Amino acid sequence: MKYRPGFQTLFWLAVLGFVIYTRGPQIQRAFQTQGQALAPAAQVLDLEGRAVQLPAQGKRLLIFWATWCGPCRPEMARIDRLVKNGSLKPENVFAISTDSALDVIRAARDERAYSLPIFWDARGELARIYGVQGTPTIVLLDSDNRVEWMTMGLSPTLELRLAAFFRE
């Protein structure tokens, strides 16, 4: 079957429209939050269930993830690999799970052998502050606690962005 150029053009315009419609609000939110200080001091739980205050100083990487999230697996593995090989300091990385049960998070950490620091946003307060609408969502915070960069989904340029961000 031969496609007419007019049909292909309409098809790709429809695809583009769908992407803009579905991802548009998240992209808009990411641009709106860049440069803003959103949470000078936020509290999450460690995997023992103790309340932990995230530091409000220094450059930080927050990754909001879930154990059931397919795209989270490769993103978490990439970040974990950077921590293991020393490219990222563990004290600058905060993997924040949005799951509903602590034991599920612990089991995923053990099964996947994550070495990066993992925390639990039990009530979703931190995710709300950052406008997280899906996982994985990555947020880079600068030394002044401002959002330097925010993205949702797989990021093909993640390693390059992290190298440049933590080198500055």
Coordinates of N, CA and C in Angstrom, one line a residue:
M1 N 0.8 -1.2 0.0 CA 0.0 0.0 0.0 C 0.9 1.2 0.0
K2 N 0.6 2.1 -0.9 CA 1.4 3.4 -1.0 C 0.8 4.5 -0.2
Y3 N 1.6 5.2 0.6 CA 1.0 6.3 1.4 C 1.2 7.6 0.5
R4 N 0.2 8.4 0.6 CA 0.3 9.7 0.0 C 0.9 10.7 0.9
P5 N 1.7 11.6 0.4 CA 2.4 12.6 1.2 C 1.5 13.4 2.1
G6 N 0.3 13.7 1.7 CA -0.7 14.4 2.5 C -1.1 13.6 3.7
F7 N -1.3 12.3 3.6 CA -1.6 11.5 4.7 C -0.5 11.5 5.8
Q8 N 0.7 11.3 5.3 CA 1.9 11.3 6.2 C 2.0 12.6 7.0
T9 N 1.8 13.7 6.3 CA 1.9 15.0 6.9 C 0.8 15.1 8.0
L10 N -0.4 14.7 7.7 CA -1.5 14.7 8.7 C -1.2 13.8 9.8
F11 N -0.7 12.6 9.5 CA -0.4 11.7 10.6 C 0.7 12.3 11.6
W12 N 1.7 12.8 11.1 CA 2.8 13.4 11.9 C 2.3 14.6 12.7
L13 N 1.5 15.4 12.1 CA 0.9 16.5 12.8 C 0.0 16.0 13.9
A14 N -0.7 15.0 13.7 CA -1.6 14.4 14.7 C -0.7 13.9 15.9
V15 N 0.4 13.2 15.6 CA 1.3 12.7 16.6 C 1.9 13.8 17.4
L16 N 2.3 14.9 16.7 CA 2.9 16.0 17.4 C 1.8 16.7 18.3
G17 N 0.6 16.8 17.8 CA -0.5 17.4 18.6 C -0.7 16.6 19.8
F18 N -0.7 15.2 19.7 CA -1.0 14.3 20.8 C 0.1 14.5 21.9
V19 N 1.4 14.6 21.4 CA 2.5 14.7 22.3 C 2.4 16.1 23.1
I20 N 2.1 17.1 22.4 CA 2.0 18.4 23.0 C 0.8 18.4 24.0
Y21 N -0.3 17.8 23.6 CA -1.5 17.7 24.5 C -1.2 16.9 25.8
T22 N -0.5 15.8 25.6 CA -0.2 15.0 26.8 C 0.9 15.4 27.6
R23 N 2.0 15.9 27.0 CA 3.2 16.3 27.8 C 3.3 17.8 28.0
G24 N 2.4 18.6 27.3 CA 2.5 20.1 27.4 C 2.4 20.6 28.8
P25 N 1.5 20.2 29.6 CA 1.4 20.8 31.0 C 2.6 20.5 31.8
Q26 N 3.2 19.3 31.7 CA 4.4 19.0 32.4 C 5.6 19.8 31.9
I27 N 5.7 19.9 30.6 CA 6.8 20.7 30.1 C 6.7 22.2 30.5
Q28 N 5.4 22.7 30.5 CA 5.2 24.1 30.9 C 5.6 24.2 32.4
R29 N 5.2 23.3 33.2 CA 5.5 23.3 34.7 C 7.0 23.3 34.9
A30 N 7.7 22.5 34.1 CA 9.2 22.4 34.3 C 9.8 23.7 34.0
F31 N 9.3 24.4 32.9 CA 9.9 25.7 32.6 C 9.5 26.8 33.6
Q32 N 8.3 26.7 34.2 CA 7.9 27.6 35.2 C 8.7 27.5 36.5
T33 N 9.1 26.3 36.8 CA 9.8 26.0 38.1 C 11.3 26.3 38.0
Q34 N 11.8 26.4 36.8 CA 13.3 26.7 36.7 C 13.6 28.0 37.2
G35 N 14.6 28.1 38.1 CA 15.0 29.4 38.7 C 14.3 29.7 40.0
Q36 N 13.3 28.9 40.4 CA 12.5 29.1 41.6 C 13.1 28.3 42.7
A37 N 13.0 28.8 43.9 CA 13.3 28.1 45.1 C 12.0 27.5 45.6
L38 N 11.8 26.2 45.6 CA 10.5 25.6 45.9 C 10.4 25.1 47.3
A39 N 11.5 24.5 47.8 CA 11.4 23.8 49.1 C 12.7 23.9 49.8
P40 N 12.8 25.0 50.6 CA 14.1 25.2 51.3 C 14.4 24.0 52.3
A41 N 13.4 23.4 52.9 CA 13.6 22.3 53.8 C 12.4 21.4 53.7
A42 N 12.7 20.2 53.2 CA 11.6 19.2 53.0 C 11.9 18.0 53.8
Q43 N 10.9 17.3 54.3 CA 11.1 16.1 55.1 C 10.5 14.9 54.4
V44 N 11.4 13.8 54.4 CA 11.0 12.6 53.8 C 11.3 11.5 54.8
L45 N 11.1 10.2 54.5 CA 11.5 9.1 55.4 C 12.6 8.3 54.8
D46 N 13.5 7.9 55.7 CA 14.5 6.9 55.1 C 13.9 5.6 55.1
L47 N 14.6 4.6 54.7 CA 14.0 3.2 54.5 C 13.9 2.5 55.9
E48 N 14.3 3.1 56.9 CA 14.0 2.6 58.3 C 12.7 3.2 58.9
G49 N 12.1 4.2 58.1 CA 10.9 4.9 58.6 C 11.2 6.1 59.4
R50 N 12.4 6.5 59.5 CA 12.8 7.7 60.3 C 12.6 9.0 59.4
A51 N 12.1 10.0 60.0 CA 12.0 11.3 59.3 C 13.4 11.9 59.1
V52 N 13.6 12.3 57.8 CA 14.9 12.9 57.4 C 14.7 14.2 56.8
Q53 N 15.5 15.2 57.1 CA 15.4 16.5 56.5 C 16.4 16.6 55.4
L54 N 15.9 16.8 54.2 CA 16.8 16.9 53.0 C 17.6 18.2 53.2
P55 N 18.9 18.2 52.9 CA 19.7 19.4 53.1 C 19.2 20.5 52.1
A56 N 19.3 21.7 52.6 CA 18.9 22.8 51.7 C 20.1 23.5 51.1
Q57 N 21.3 22.9 51.2 CA 22.5 23.6 50.7 C 23.2 22.6 49.8
G58 N 24.0 23.2 48.9 CA 24.8 22.4 48.0 C 24.0 21.9 46.8
K59 N 24.6 21.6 45.7 CA 23.9 21.1 44.5 C 23.4 19.7 44.8
R60 N 22.2 19.5 44.3 CA 21.5 18.2 44.6 C 20.8 17.7 43.4
L61 N 20.7 16.4 43.3 CA 19.9 15.7 42.3 C 18.8 15.0 43.0
L62 N 17.5 15.3 42.7 CA 16.4 14.6 43.2 C 15.8 13.7 42.0
I63 N 15.6 12.5 42.3 CA 14.9 11.7 41.3 C 13.7 11.1 41.9
F64 N 12.5 11.4 41.5 CA 11.2 10.9 41.9 C 11.0 9.6 41.1
W65 N 10.8 8.5 41.8 CA 10.6 7.2 41.1 C 9.6 6.3 41.8
A66 N 9.3 5.2 41.1 CA 8.4 4.2 41.7 C 8.9 2.8 41.3
T67 N 8.7 1.9 42.2 CA 9.1 0.5 41.9 C 8.5 -0.1 40.7
W68 N 7.2 0.3 40.5 CA 6.4 -0.3 39.4 C 6.7 0.4 38.0
C69 N 7.4 1.5 38.0 CA 7.6 2.3 36.9 C 8.7 1.8 35.9
G70 N 8.3 1.4 34.7 CA 9.2 0.8 33.8 C 10.4 1.8 33.4
P71 N 10.1 3.0 33.0 CA 11.2 3.9 32.7 C 12.1 4.3 33.9
C72 N 11.6 4.1 35.1 CA 12.4 4.4 36.3 C 13.6 3.4 36.4
R73 N 13.4 2.2 36.0 CA 14.5 1.2 36.1 C 15.8 1.6 35.5
P74 N 15.8 2.0 34.2 CA 17.0 2.4 33.5 C 17.5 3.7 34.1
E75 N 16.7 4.7 34.4 CA 17.1 6.0 34.9 C 17.8 5.8 36.3
M76 N 17.2 5.0 37.2 CA 17.8 4.7 38.5 C 19.1 3.9 38.3
A77 N 19.1 3.0 37.4 CA 20.4 2.2 37.1 C 21.5 3.1 36.7
R78 N 21.1 4.1 35.8 CA 22.2 5.0 35.3 C 22.7 5.9 36.4
I79 N 21.8 6.4 37.2 CA 22.3 7.2 38.4 C 23.0 6.4 39.4
D80 N 22.6 5.2 39.7 CA 23.3 4.3 40.6 C 24.7 4.0 40.1
R81 N 24.8 3.8 38.8 CA 26.1 3.5 38.2 C 27.1 4.7 38.4
L82 N 26.5 5.9 38.2 CA 27.3 7.1 38.4 C 27.8 7.3 39.8
V83 N 26.9 6.9 40.8 CA 27.3 6.9 42.2 C 28.4 5.8 42.5
K84 N 28.2 4.6 41.9 CA 29.1 3.5 42.2 C 30.5 3.8 41.6
N85 N 30.5 4.5 40.4 CA 31.9 4.7 39.8 C 32.5 6.0 40.3
G86 N 31.8 6.8 41.2 CA 32.4 8.0 41.8 C 32.1 9.2 41.0
S87 N 31.4 9.2 39.9 CA 31.1 10.4 39.1 C 30.1 11.3 39.9
L88 N 29.3 10.7 40.7 CA 28.3 11.4 41.6 C 28.6 11.1 43.0
K89 N 28.6 12.1 43.9 CA 28.7 11.8 45.3 C 27.3 11.4 45.9
P90 N 27.3 10.4 46.7 CA 26.0 9.9 47.2 C 25.3 11.0 48.0
E91 N 26.1 11.9 48.7 CA 25.4 12.9 49.5 C 24.7 14.0 48.6
N92 N 24.9 14.0 47.3 CA 24.3 14.9 46.4 C 23.0 14.3 45.7
V93 N 22.8 13.0 46.0 CA 21.7 12.3 45.3 C 20.6 11.9 46.2
F94 N 19.4 12.1 45.8 CA 18.2 11.8 46.7 C 17.2 11.1 45.8
A95 N 17.1 9.8 45.9 CA 16.1 9.0 45.1 C 14.9 8.9 46.0
I96 N 13.8 9.5 45.6 CA 12.6 9.7 46.4 C 11.5 8.9 45.8
S97 N 11.2 7.8 46.5 CA 10.1 6.9 46.0 C 8.7 7.5 46.3
T98 N 7.9 7.3 45.3 CA 6.5 7.7 45.5 C 5.6 6.5 45.7
D99 N 6.1 5.4 46.0 CA 5.3 4.1 46.2 C 4.5 4.3 47.5
S100 N 3.6 3.4 47.7 CA 2.7 3.4 48.8 C 3.1 2.6 50.0
A101 N 4.2 1.8 49.9 CA 4.6 0.9 51.0 C 6.1 0.9 51.1
L102 N 6.6 1.0 52.3 CA 8.0 1.0 52.6 C 8.7 -0.3 52.3
D103 N 8.0 -1.4 52.6 CA 8.6 -2.8 52.4 C 8.8 -3.0 50.9
V104 N 7.9 -2.5 50.0 CA 8.0 -2.6 48.6 C 9.3 -1.9 48.1
I105 N 9.5 -0.7 48.7 CA 10.7 0.0 48.3 C 12.0 -0.7 48.7
R106 N 12.0 -1.2 49.9 CA 13.2 -1.9 50.4 C 13.5 -3.2 49.6
A107 N 12.4 -3.9 49.2 CA 12.6 -5.1 48.4 C 13.2 -4.7 47.0
A108 N 12.7 -3.6 46.4 CA 13.2 -3.2 45.1 C 14.7 -2.8 45.2
R109 N 15.0 -2.1 46.3 CA 16.4 -1.7 46.5 C 17.3 -2.9 46.6
D110 N 16.9 -3.9 47.4 CA 17.7 -5.1 47.6 C 17.8 -5.9 46.3
E111 N 16.7 -6.0 45.6 CA 16.7 -6.8 44.4 C 17.5 -6.2 43.3
R112 N 17.5 -4.9 43.2 CA 18.2 -4.2 42.1 C 19.6 -3.7 42.6
A113 N 19.9 -3.9 43.8 CA 21.3 -3.6 44.4 C 21.6 -2.2 44.3
Y114 N 20.7 -1.3 44.5 CA 20.9 0.2 44.5 C 21.8 0.5 45.6
S115 N 22.8 1.4 45.4 CA 23.7 1.9 46.4 C 23.4 3.4 46.7
L116 N 22.6 4.0 45.9 CA 22.3 5.4 46.1 C 21.3 5.6 47.2
P117 N 21.4 6.8 47.9 CA 20.4 7.0 49.0 C 19.0 7.0 48.5
I118 N 18.1 6.2 49.1 CA 16.7 6.2 48.8 C 15.9 6.6 49.9
F119 N 14.9 7.4 49.6 CA 14.0 8.0 50.6 C 12.5 7.7 50.2
W120 N 11.6 8.0 51.1 CA 10.2 7.7 50.8 C 9.4 9.0 51.1
D121 N 8.7 9.4 50.1 CA 7.8 10.6 50.2 C 6.4 10.0 50.5
A122 N 6.2 9.6 51.7 CA 5.0 8.8 52.1 C 3.7 9.5 51.8
R123 N 3.6 10.8 52.0 CA 2.3 11.5 51.8 C 2.3 12.2 50.4
G124 N 3.4 12.2 49.7 CA 3.5 12.8 48.4 C 3.6 14.3 48.5
E125 N 4.0 14.8 49.7 CA 4.2 16.3 49.9 C 5.3 16.9 49.0
L126 N 6.4 16.2 49.0 CA 7.6 16.7 48.2 C 7.2 16.7 46.7
A127 N 6.6 15.6 46.3 CA 6.2 15.5 44.9 C 5.2 16.6 44.5
R128 N 4.3 17.0 45.4 CA 3.4 18.1 45.1 C 4.1 19.4 45.0
I129 N 5.1 19.6 45.9 CA 5.9 20.9 45.9 C 6.5 21.0 44.5
Y130 N 7.1 20.0 44.0 CA 7.8 20.0 42.7 C 6.9 19.8 41.5
G131 N 5.7 19.6 41.8 CA 4.7 19.4 40.6 C 5.0 18.1 39.9
V132 N 5.4 17.1 40.5 CA 5.7 15.8 39.9 C 4.4 15.2 39.4
Q133 N 4.3 15.0 38.1 CA 3.1 14.4 37.5 C 3.3 13.0 37.0
G134 N 4.5 12.5 37.0 CA 4.8 11.2 36.5 C 6.2 10.8 37.0
T135 N 6.6 9.6 36.8 CA 7.9 9.1 37.2 C 8.6 8.5 36.0
P136 N 9.9 8.5 35.9 CA 10.8 9.3 36.7 C 10.7 10.8 36.4
T137 N 10.9 11.6 37.5 CA 11.0 13.0 37.3 C 12.4 13.3 38.0
I138 N 13.2 14.0 37.3 CA 14.5 14.4 37.8 C 14.6 15.9 38.0
V139 N 15.0 16.4 39.1 CA 15.2 17.8 39.5 C 16.6 18.0 39.9
L140 N 17.2 19.0 39.3 CA 18.5 19.5 39.7 C 18.4 20.8 40.5
L141 N 18.9 20.8 41.7 CA 18.8 22.0 42.5 C 20.2 22.6 42.7
D142 N 20.3 23.9 42.5 CA 21.6 24.5 42.6 C 21.9 24.9 44.1
S143 N 23.0 25.5 44.4 CA 23.4 25.8 45.7 C 22.5 26.8 46.4
D144 N 21.8 27.6 45.7 CA 20.8 28.5 46.3 C 19.4 27.9 46.4
N145 N 19.3 26.6 46.2 CA 18.1 25.8 46.3 C 17.1 26.2 45.2
R146 N 17.6 26.6 44.1 CA 16.7 26.9 42.9 C 16.7 25.8 41.9
V147 N 15.6 25.6 41.3 CA 15.5 24.5 40.3 C 16.4 24.9 39.1
E148 N 17.4 24.2 38.8 CA 18.3 24.4 37.6 C 17.7 23.7 36.4
W149 N 17.2 22.5 36.6 CA 16.6 21.7 35.5 C 15.7 20.7 36.0
M150 N 14.6 20.4 35.2 CA 13.6 19.4 35.7 C 13.1 18.8 34.4
T151 N 13.0 17.4 34.5 CA 12.4 16.7 33.3 C 11.7 15.5 33.8
M152 N 10.8 15.0 33.0 CA 10.1 13.7 33.3 C 10.3 12.7 32.2
G153 N 10.4 11.5 32.6 CA 10.6 10.4 31.6 C 12.1 10.1 31.4
L154 N 12.4 9.3 30.4 CA 13.8 9.0 30.1 C 14.5 10.2 29.5
S155 N 15.7 10.5 30.0 CA 16.5 11.7 29.5 C 17.7 11.2 28.8
P156 N 17.8 11.3 27.4 CA 18.9 10.8 26.7 C 20.2 11.6 27.0
T157 N 20.1 12.8 27.6 CA 21.3 13.6 27.9 C 21.6 13.7 29.3
L158 N 21.1 12.7 30.1 CA 21.2 12.8 31.6 C 22.7 12.9 32.0
E159 N 23.5 12.0 31.6 CA 24.9 11.9 32.0 C 25.6 13.2 31.7
L160 N 25.4 13.8 30.5 CA 26.0 15.0 30.1 C 25.5 16.2 31.0
R161 N 24.2 16.2 31.2 CA 23.7 17.3 32.1 C 24.2 17.2 33.5
L162 N 24.3 16.0 34.0 CA 24.8 15.8 35.4 C 26.3 16.2 35.5
A163 N 27.1 15.8 34.5 CA 28.5 16.1 34.5 C 28.7 17.6 34.5
A164 N 28.0 18.3 33.6 CA 28.1 19.8 33.5 C 27.6 20.5 34.8
F165 N 26.5 20.0 35.3 CA 25.9 20.6 36.5 C 26.8 20.5 37.7
F166 N 27.3 19.3 38.0 CA 28.1 19.1 39.2 C 29.6 19.6 39.0
R167 N 30.0 19.9 37.8 CA 31.3 20.4 37.5 C 31.4 21.9 37.8
E168 N 30.3 22.6 37.5 CA 30.3 24.1 37.7 C 30.6 24.5 39.1

